Tab-separated table of C-alpha atoms and ligand atoms in Angstrom:
chain	number	residue	atom	x	y	z
A	1	MET	CA	125.886	-28.474	-1.124
A	2	THR	CA	125.889	-27.949	-4.896
A	3	ILE	CA	122.677	-26.654	-6.443
A	4	LEU	CA	121.385	-26.423	-9.981
A	5	ALA	CA	119.137	-23.326	-9.973
A	6	ILE	CA	116.572	-22.265	-12.578
A	7	ASP	CA	114.631	-19.008	-12.999
A	8	THR	CA	112.097	-18.205	-15.761
A	9	SER	CA	109.944	-15.760	-13.819
A	10	CYS	CA	109.780	-13.035	-16.473
A	11	ASP	CA	111.806	-12.442	-19.647
A	12	GLU	CA	115.149	-13.971	-18.700
A	13	THR	CA	115.815	-17.688	-19.209
A	14	SER	CA	118.405	-18.504	-16.598
A	15	ALA	CA	120.241	-21.391	-14.959
A	16	ALA	CA	123.225	-21.567	-12.618
A	17	VAL	CA	125.328	-23.953	-10.575
A	18	VAL	CA	125.995	-22.646	-7.071
A	19	ALA	CA	127.983	-24.372	-4.338
A	20	ASP	CA	128.000	-22.883	-0.847
A	21	THR	CA	127.055	-19.421	-2.288
A	22	LYS	CA	129.910	-19.628	-4.850
A	23	LEU	CA	128.874	-19.161	-8.466
A	24	HIS	CA	130.326	-22.044	-10.490
A	25	SER	CA	128.322	-20.951	-13.515
A	26	SER	CA	125.600	-18.435	-14.272
A	27	VAL	CA	123.819	-18.313	-17.614
A	28	VAL	CA	121.226	-15.645	-18.411
A	29	TRP	CA	119.581	-15.461	-21.807
A	30	SER	CA	117.677	-12.195	-21.931
A	31	GLN	CA	114.643	-11.845	-24.170
A	32	SER	CA	114.315	-8.090	-23.567
A	33	LYS	CA	115.192	-7.158	-27.169
A	34	LEU	CA	112.358	-9.395	-28.418
A	35	HIS	CA	109.864	-7.665	-26.144
A	36	ALA	CA	111.125	-4.146	-26.865
A	37	SER	CA	108.773	-3.552	-29.801
A	38	PHE	CA	105.790	-4.231	-27.492
A	39	GLY	CA	107.050	-1.700	-24.941
A	40	GLY	CA	106.898	-4.370	-22.213
A	41	VAL	CA	106.884	-8.118	-21.674
A	42	MET	CA	104.455	-10.182	-23.807
A	43	PRO	CA	103.650	-13.264	-21.663
A	44	SER	CA	102.914	-15.669	-24.544
A	45	LEU	CA	106.147	-14.715	-26.328
A	46	ALA	CA	108.098	-15.076	-23.057
A	47	LYS	CA	106.732	-18.604	-22.554
A	48	ARG	CA	107.574	-19.657	-26.106
A	49	LYS	CA	111.113	-18.310	-25.899
A	50	HIS	CA	111.698	-19.918	-22.484
A	51	GLU	CA	110.586	-23.259	-23.954
A	52	GLU	CA	112.944	-22.854	-26.894
A	53	ARG	CA	115.956	-21.933	-24.746
A	54	ILE	CA	115.652	-23.616	-21.380
A	55	GLY	CA	117.328	-26.889	-22.449
A	56	ALA	CA	120.380	-25.129	-23.900
A	57	VAL	CA	120.649	-22.700	-20.975
A	58	VAL	CA	120.574	-25.525	-18.402
A	59	ALA	CA	123.111	-27.572	-20.422
A	60	LYS	CA	125.448	-24.569	-20.600
A	61	ALA	CA	125.162	-23.939	-16.859
A	62	LEU	CA	125.940	-27.604	-16.105
A	63	GLY	CA	128.883	-27.662	-18.501
A	64	LYS	CA	131.097	-30.746	-18.615
A	65	ARG	CA	131.687	-30.868	-14.898
A	66	TYR	CA	128.041	-31.298	-13.909
A	67	ARG	CA	126.758	-32.965	-17.076
A	68	ASN	CA	123.890	-35.405	-16.361
A	69	LEU	CA	123.610	-33.658	-12.983
A	70	GLU	CA	126.638	-35.469	-11.678
A	71	ASN	CA	127.779	-33.967	-8.356
A	72	ILE	CA	124.573	-31.925	-8.066
A	73	ASP	CA	122.853	-32.313	-4.660
A	74	ALA	CA	119.557	-30.523	-5.351
A	75	VAL	CA	117.591	-28.519	-7.901
A	76	ALA	CA	116.178	-25.116	-6.877
A	77	VAL	CA	113.571	-23.257	-8.909
A	78	THR	CA	111.682	-19.963	-8.730
A	79	VAL	CA	107.987	-20.669	-8.094
A	80	GLY	CA	106.846	-17.025	-7.816
A	81	PRO	CA	106.103	-14.217	-7.977
A	82	GLY	CA	106.245	-13.719	-11.712
A	83	LEU	CA	104.444	-14.344	-14.981
A	84	SER	CA	102.417	-17.504	-14.526
A	85	ILE	CA	103.053	-19.139	-17.907
A	86	ALA	CA	106.735	-18.197	-17.823
A	87	LEU	CA	107.251	-19.634	-14.326
A	88	GLY	CA	105.691	-22.893	-15.511
A	89	VAL	CA	108.476	-23.526	-18.046
A	90	GLY	CA	111.257	-23.397	-15.424
A	91	ILE	CA	109.249	-25.421	-12.923
A	92	ASP	CA	108.491	-28.177	-15.455
A	93	MET	CA	112.166	-28.437	-16.374
A	94	ALA	CA	113.293	-28.440	-12.728
A	95	LYS	CA	110.725	-31.124	-11.836
A	96	LYS	CA	111.801	-33.320	-14.716
A	97	LEU	CA	115.496	-33.050	-13.814
A	98	ALA	CA	114.917	-33.594	-10.092
A	99	LYS	CA	112.605	-36.581	-10.605
A	100	ASN	CA	114.797	-38.289	-13.209
A	101	ASN	CA	117.854	-37.968	-10.990
A	102	ASN	CA	116.089	-38.575	-7.676
A	103	LEU	CA	117.201	-35.189	-6.342
A	104	PRO	CA	115.447	-32.834	-3.904
A	105	LEU	CA	113.494	-30.008	-5.561
A	106	ILE	CA	113.584	-26.719	-3.603
A	107	PRO	CA	110.927	-24.051	-4.361
A	108	ILE	CA	112.283	-20.504	-4.111
A	109	ASN	CA	110.625	-17.095	-3.758
A	110	HIS	CA	112.018	-14.723	-6.404
A	111	ILE	CA	111.835	-11.624	-4.165
A	112	GLU	CA	113.665	-13.373	-1.351
A	113	ALA	CA	116.341	-14.412	-3.858
A	114	HIS	CA	116.804	-10.763	-4.932
A	115	LEU	CA	116.963	-9.770	-1.255
A	116	PHE	CA	119.974	-11.986	-0.544
A	117	SER	CA	121.652	-11.704	-3.962
A	118	ALA	CA	124.469	-9.624	-2.444
A	119	LEU	CA	125.631	-12.717	-0.540
A	120	ALA	CA	126.679	-14.450	-3.759
A	121	ARG	CA	130.436	-14.703	-4.287
A	122	PRO	CA	132.790	-15.578	-7.124
A	123	ILE	CA	134.469	-18.966	-7.100
A	124	ALA	CA	137.568	-17.674	-5.336
A	125	GLY	CA	135.683	-15.147	-3.208
A	126	LYS	CA	135.450	-15.046	0.571
A	127	LYS	CA	132.134	-15.886	2.198
A	128	VAL	CA	129.953	-12.777	2.561
A	129	ILE	CA	128.457	-12.754	6.049
A	130	LEU	CA	125.392	-10.568	6.499
A	131	GLU	CA	125.334	-8.839	9.869
A	132	TYR	CA	121.888	-8.913	11.494
A	133	PRO	CA	119.483	-7.327	11.989
A	134	ALA	CA	119.507	-5.756	8.561
A	135	LEU	CA	117.246	-3.606	6.404
A	136	GLY	CA	116.735	-5.148	2.986
A	137	LEU	CA	115.570	-3.343	-0.143
A	138	VAL	CA	114.294	-5.041	-3.287
A	139	ALA	CA	113.633	-2.598	-6.135
A	140	SER	CA	112.874	-4.226	-9.469
A	141	GLY	CA	110.406	-4.403	-12.344
A	142	GLY	CA	107.759	-6.104	-10.229
A	143	THR	CA	108.694	-5.267	-6.644
A	144	THR	CA	109.461	-2.289	-4.450
A	145	SER	CA	109.703	-3.580	-0.901
A	146	LEU	CA	111.668	-2.936	2.233
A	147	PHE	CA	112.216	-5.658	4.835
A	148	TYR	CA	113.521	-6.050	8.357
A	149	ILE	CA	115.751	-9.120	8.309
A	150	GLU	CA	116.260	-10.786	11.671
A	151	LYS	CA	118.170	-13.628	10.021
A	152	THR	CA	118.010	-15.629	6.788
A	153	GLY	CA	114.515	-17.068	6.589
A	154	LYS	CA	113.126	-14.646	9.211
A	155	VAL	CA	112.043	-11.566	7.327
A	156	LYS	CA	109.359	-8.970	8.118
A	157	LEU	CA	107.841	-6.662	5.509
A	158	LEU	CA	108.155	-2.968	6.472
A	159	ALA	CA	106.925	-1.292	3.296
A	160	LYS	CA	105.723	-2.351	-0.132
A	161	THR	CA	104.232	-0.573	-3.099
A	162	THR	CA	100.512	-0.048	-3.061
A	163	ASP	CA	100.353	0.293	-6.850
A	164	ASP	CA	103.213	0.197	-9.405
A	165	ALA	CA	106.746	-0.977	-8.711
A	166	VAL	CA	109.519	1.575	-9.243
A	167	GLY	CA	110.962	-0.351	-12.224
A	168	GLU	CA	107.535	-0.484	-13.829
A	169	ALA	CA	107.190	3.308	-13.392
A	170	LEU	CA	110.659	3.902	-14.896
A	171	ASP	CA	109.788	1.608	-17.821
A	172	LYS	CA	106.493	3.406	-18.461
A	173	SER	CA	107.999	6.893	-18.318
A	174	ALA	CA	110.812	5.846	-20.678
A	175	ARG	CA	108.214	4.496	-23.081
A	176	LEU	CA	106.342	7.813	-22.965
A	177	LEU	CA	109.589	9.591	-23.866
A	178	GLY	CA	110.103	7.141	-26.737
A	179	LEU	CA	113.290	5.709	-25.227
A	180	GLY	CA	112.491	1.985	-25.506
A	181	TYR	CA	112.431	-1.020	-23.167
A	182	PRO	CA	113.717	-1.791	-20.570
A	183	GLY	CA	113.352	1.832	-19.530
A	184	GLY	CA	115.428	2.036	-16.329
A	185	PRO	CA	118.909	1.826	-17.924
A	186	VAL	CA	118.112	4.135	-20.860
A	187	LEU	CA	116.396	6.659	-18.592
A	188	GLU	CA	119.513	6.636	-16.410
A	189	LYS	CA	121.638	7.428	-19.472
A	190	PHE	CA	119.477	10.368	-20.534
A	191	ALA	CA	119.088	11.572	-16.943
A	192	LYS	CA	122.872	12.021	-16.686
A	193	LEU	CA	122.628	14.715	-19.378
A	194	GLY	CA	119.605	16.448	-17.879
A	195	ASP	CA	118.714	18.862	-15.108
A	196	PRO	CA	116.700	17.085	-12.372
A	197	GLY	CA	115.445	20.450	-11.113
A	198	LYS	CA	114.063	21.654	-14.439
A	199	TYR	CA	110.602	20.185	-13.922
A	200	SER	CA	108.924	19.648	-10.625
A	201	LEU	CA	107.033	16.416	-9.956
A	202	PRO	CA	105.293	15.491	-6.688
A	203	ILE	CA	107.437	13.308	-4.426
A	204	PRO	CA	105.174	10.417	-3.352
A	205	LEU	CA	104.083	10.390	0.321
A	206	LYS	CA	106.244	13.431	1.033
A	207	ASP	CA	103.876	14.660	3.724
A	208	ASP	CA	103.001	11.261	5.212
A	209	VAL	CA	104.327	11.141	8.752
A	210	GLU	CA	104.748	7.363	8.606
A	211	LYS	CA	106.624	6.229	5.533
A	212	ASN	CA	105.601	2.589	5.530
A	213	ARG	CA	104.639	2.106	1.892
A	214	PHE	CA	105.678	3.046	-1.628
A	215	SER	CA	103.491	4.483	-4.364
A	216	TYR	CA	104.289	5.304	-7.982
A	217	SER	CA	100.908	5.882	-9.637
A	218	GLY	CA	100.778	9.585	-8.671
A	219	ILE	CA	104.061	10.643	-10.275
A	220	LYS	CA	103.317	8.515	-13.296
A	221	THR	CA	100.079	10.434	-13.920
A	222	ALA	CA	101.761	13.778	-13.159
A	223	PHE	CA	104.517	12.889	-15.627
A	224	VAL	CA	102.042	12.143	-18.436
A	225	ARG	CA	100.352	15.517	-17.743
A	226	LEU	CA	103.684	17.331	-17.730
A	227	TYR	CA	104.808	15.678	-20.957
A	228	LYS	CA	101.604	16.656	-22.768
A	229	GLN	CA	102.282	20.318	-21.944
A	230	ILE	CA	105.592	20.330	-23.821
A	231	ASP	CA	105.289	21.040	-27.544
A	232	SER	CA	107.752	19.064	-29.718
A	233	PRO	CA	110.259	18.245	-26.988
A	234	THR	CA	113.922	18.704	-27.924
A	235	LYS	CA	116.621	16.178	-26.991
A	236	GLN	CA	117.539	18.415	-24.042
A	237	ASP	CA	113.886	18.475	-22.905
A	238	VAL	CA	113.862	14.665	-22.956
A	239	CYS	CA	117.060	14.569	-20.868
A	240	ASP	CA	115.590	17.058	-18.382
A	241	LEU	CA	112.341	15.087	-18.178
A	242	ALA	CA	114.259	11.824	-17.646
A	243	ALA	CA	116.386	13.452	-14.941
A	244	SER	CA	113.335	14.911	-13.190
A	245	PHE	CA	111.421	11.635	-13.221
A	246	GLN	CA	114.358	9.535	-12.086
A	247	ASN	CA	115.247	12.004	-9.359
A	248	THR	CA	111.686	12.023	-7.970
A	249	ALA	CA	111.339	8.225	-8.179
A	250	LEU	CA	114.634	7.685	-6.338
A	251	THR	CA	113.992	10.416	-3.758
A	252	HIS	CA	110.872	8.485	-2.758
A	253	ILE	CA	112.902	5.327	-2.087
A	254	GLU	CA	115.497	7.397	-0.252
A	255	ASN	CA	112.837	8.999	1.996
A	256	VAL	CA	111.252	5.667	2.970
A	257	LEU	CA	114.672	4.147	3.585
A	258	LYS	CA	115.790	7.073	5.784
A	259	TYR	CA	112.572	6.885	7.790
A	260	GLN	CA	112.875	3.128	8.355
A	261	VAL	CA	116.569	3.332	9.244
A	262	ILE	CA	115.750	5.809	12.004
A	263	ARG	CA	112.730	3.803	13.125
A	264	ASN	CA	114.529	0.451	13.282
A	265	LYS	CA	117.310	1.568	15.567
A	266	ASP	CA	118.747	-1.902	16.146
A	267	ILE	CA	119.734	-2.561	12.545
A	268	VAL	CA	123.440	-2.833	11.812
A	269	SER	CA	123.418	-3.231	8.047
A	270	VAL	CA	121.609	-2.608	4.771
A	271	ILE	CA	121.381	-5.075	1.874
A	272	ALA	CA	119.883	-4.253	-1.527
A	273	GLY	CA	119.107	-6.034	-4.781
A	274	GLY	CA	116.880	-6.017	-7.880
A	275	GLY	CA	117.231	-4.432	-11.323
A	276	VAL	CA	116.652	-0.840	-10.203
A	277	VAL	CA	119.481	-1.039	-7.644
A	278	LYS	CA	121.798	-1.299	-10.637
A	279	ASN	CA	121.144	2.445	-10.973
A	280	ALA	CA	124.333	4.247	-9.912
A	281	GLU	CA	122.482	7.268	-8.519
A	282	LEU	CA	120.275	5.080	-6.318
A	283	ARG	CA	123.305	3.220	-4.992
A	284	LYS	CA	125.038	6.527	-4.256
A	285	ARG	CA	122.069	7.635	-2.187
A	286	ILE	CA	121.837	4.315	-0.299
A	287	ARG	CA	125.595	4.494	0.353
A	288	ARG	CA	125.173	7.983	1.806
A	289	ILE	CA	122.448	6.833	4.209
A	290	ALA	CA	124.489	3.802	5.315
A	291	LYS	CA	127.536	5.974	5.935
A	292	LYS	CA	125.609	8.550	7.946
A	293	HIS	CA	124.146	5.861	10.222
A	294	ASN	CA	127.276	3.780	10.399
A	295	LEU	CA	125.694	0.731	8.763
A	296	ARG	CA	127.434	-1.996	6.845
A	297	LEU	CA	126.290	-2.098	3.248
A	298	TYR	CA	125.882	-5.031	0.849
A	299	PHE	CA	125.349	-4.795	-2.913
A	300	PRO	CA	125.764	-7.716	-5.367
A	301	TYR	CA	129.396	-8.101	-6.440
A	302	THR	CA	128.621	-8.062	-10.170
A	303	ASN	CA	126.128	-6.178	-12.344
A	304	LYS	CA	124.740	-9.493	-13.607
A	305	LEU	CA	123.257	-10.261	-10.193
A	306	TYR	CA	120.941	-7.228	-10.083
A	307	THR	CA	118.519	-8.104	-12.878
A	308	ASP	CA	116.806	-11.488	-12.980
A	309	ASN	CA	119.148	-14.476	-12.735
A	310	ALA	CA	119.142	-18.034	-11.432
A	311	ALA	CA	122.395	-17.635	-9.489
A	312	MET	CA	120.605	-15.730	-6.724
A	313	VAL	CA	118.049	-18.578	-6.561
A	314	GLY	CA	120.867	-21.054	-5.931
A	315	VAL	CA	122.495	-18.752	-3.379
A	316	LEU	CA	119.268	-18.496	-1.378
A	317	ALA	CA	118.807	-22.278	-1.482
A	318	CYS	CA	122.361	-22.695	-0.098
A	319	LEU	CA	121.788	-20.140	2.662
A	320	LYS	CA	118.356	-21.303	3.769
A	321	TYR	CA	118.712	-25.038	3.562
A	322	LYS	CA	122.357	-25.822	4.243
A	323	ASN	CA	121.597	-27.495	7.581
A	324	ILE	CA	118.313	-29.090	6.636
A	325	ASN	CA	117.605	-32.658	5.640
A	326	LEU	CA	116.842	-32.244	1.946
A	327	LYS	CA	114.781	-35.451	1.874
A	328	ARG	CA	111.751	-33.346	2.750
A	329	PHE	CA	111.964	-31.798	-0.729
A	330	LYS	CA	111.095	-35.002	-2.598
A	331	ASP	CA	107.357	-34.328	-2.881
A	332	TYR	CA	107.671	-33.111	-6.463
A	333	GLU	CA	103.949	-32.678	-7.125
A	334	SER	CA	103.639	-30.139	-4.300
A	335	VAL	CA	105.972	-27.734	-6.142
A	336	ASP	CA	103.795	-25.444	-8.215
A	337	ARG	CA	103.862	-21.917	-9.620
A	338	ASN	CA	102.475	-19.094	-7.511
A	339	PRO	CA	102.469	-15.897	-9.609
A	340	ARG	CA	101.437	-13.743	-6.627
A	341	LEU	CA	103.679	-15.338	-4.032
A	342	ALA	CA	104.412	-12.823	-1.266
A	343	LEU	CA	107.314	-12.528	1.139
B	401	KG4	O1	115.153	-7.437	-11.223
B	401	KG4	P1	114.572	-7.289	-12.590
B	401	KG4	O2	115.295	-7.943	-13.726
B	401	KG4	O3	113.078	-7.784	-12.664
B	401	KG4	C1	112.236	-8.210	-11.643
B	401	KG4	O4	112.567	-9.151	-10.873
B	401	KG4	O5	111.131	-7.589	-11.564
B	401	KG4	O6	114.442	-5.731	-12.834
B	401	KG4	C2	114.055	-5.200	-14.054
B	401	KG4	C3	113.803	-3.708	-13.839
B	401	KG4	C4	113.259	-3.015	-15.068
B	401	KG4	O7	112.142	-2.234	-14.697
B	401	KG4	C5	114.418	-2.148	-15.516
B	401	KG4	O8	114.003	-0.973	-16.171
B	401	KG4	C6	115.103	-1.843	-14.201
B	401	KG4	O9	115.032	-3.050	-13.483
B	401	KG4	N1	116.523	-1.450	-14.351
B	401	KG4	C7	117.004	-0.245	-13.997
B	401	KG4	C8	118.373	-0.241	-14.357
B	401	KG4	N2	118.673	-1.450	-14.903
B	401	KG4	C9	117.517	-2.186	-14.889
B	401	KG4	N3	116.407	0.806	-13.421
B	401	KG4	C10	117.160	1.895	-13.200
B	401	KG4	N4	118.462	1.997	-13.539
B	401	KG4	C11	119.103	0.954	-14.115
B	401	KG4	N5	120.389	1.050	-14.445
C-alpha cells in the first residue's frame, strides 16, 4: 500500500510518500525561523505560510514517479491534535486530492504518529518489528505522554502532562534566557557547556508515590524566580541555568519512565518519538533504563523523524490499515480537524 501523507499541525508544512513503512520521499518545510521573532508559533502566520507552500511541498513529495497521484493507493492526513487553522490547510488539500482521484482519505492522530515514528525505515531498510507489549513515550512541543502499547491500534494512556508539555517548558525557559525559538535544541547546546548542579530546581512529583502524570508548570515558575535573582547573568551563568533546567526537566521524564517500567512488568520494549526525544541526553537516559531492564529500544532512524513530519503519518497509516478494506475511508465529509484530539 502506497500512501501520500500530509501534516500541517503546527509550523511545519510536510508531505511524504510511504509504501509499507518505507519512506519513498519526505519533504518538511519548517517555518520556525519565521516564528522566531514572536518567541513561539503565531497561528495566523502558520496558516498563511502553509497555504503558500502546501502545493509545492506535495508536488515535491510526489516527484515524477507519483505525479498526478499515479500509483498512490490512499491519502493520509493529520486531523489533530494541533493548531486548528493550520490543521485545516492540510486537511483541505488532502480532501481535494483524495476526492479528485477517488482515493480513500485516512484521518491520522498526530500523537499516535509520533508514537510509532521509530517503525519508519529507509527505502532499502529492513522492516522494523515492534515487540509487544511496549512502553511508548511521546515528548514534543505539545505532548508529554507515556503509553502502554498492547499492539498497533491498541494503546492505553499511562501518564500525560497536567499542564505544560516538556517541549513547551524548554521553549519558554530558552526564551527567558534570550536564546531564541525553538528552545529545546539551543538549550541543549548551552547545557553542554554548563554545570547541571549549579542551581537547584524542584524535580516535579519527586515525592509522589505514584508517578502517573507529568507536570512542568512548577519548575517553570521556579526557573523564572531563580533567573530574577541573578544580576546581569554572564554567558557561563546562562549555560549553568540551561544545564540545570534541562537536567531537571529530563530527570522528571526519567523518573516517570522508571516507575512505569517497574509497574508494567510484562513489557518487553520501549519506543520513543517527538521533538524532545531528539535530545541526546534524554536518549542516553532512556537507553540506560532499557539496558537495565533488558528491554528492546526503538528510536527513529533519522533525526528528521523526531520533529513534526508527514512521513510518520504515512507510516502509521500503513501499520494500522494494511489489512483493512480502504473503501470505508471514502466518506470525505466526515474527515475534519480536531485540535484537541486525544489518544
Ligand atoms: O515534535 P515537535 O516538532 O512538535 C510537536 O509535535 O509538538 O517538537 C517540537 C519541540 C519543541 O518544543 C522543541 O524545542 C523540541 O521539540 N526539541 C528539542 C530538541 N529538538 C527539538 N528539545 C530538546 N532537545 C532537542 N534537541
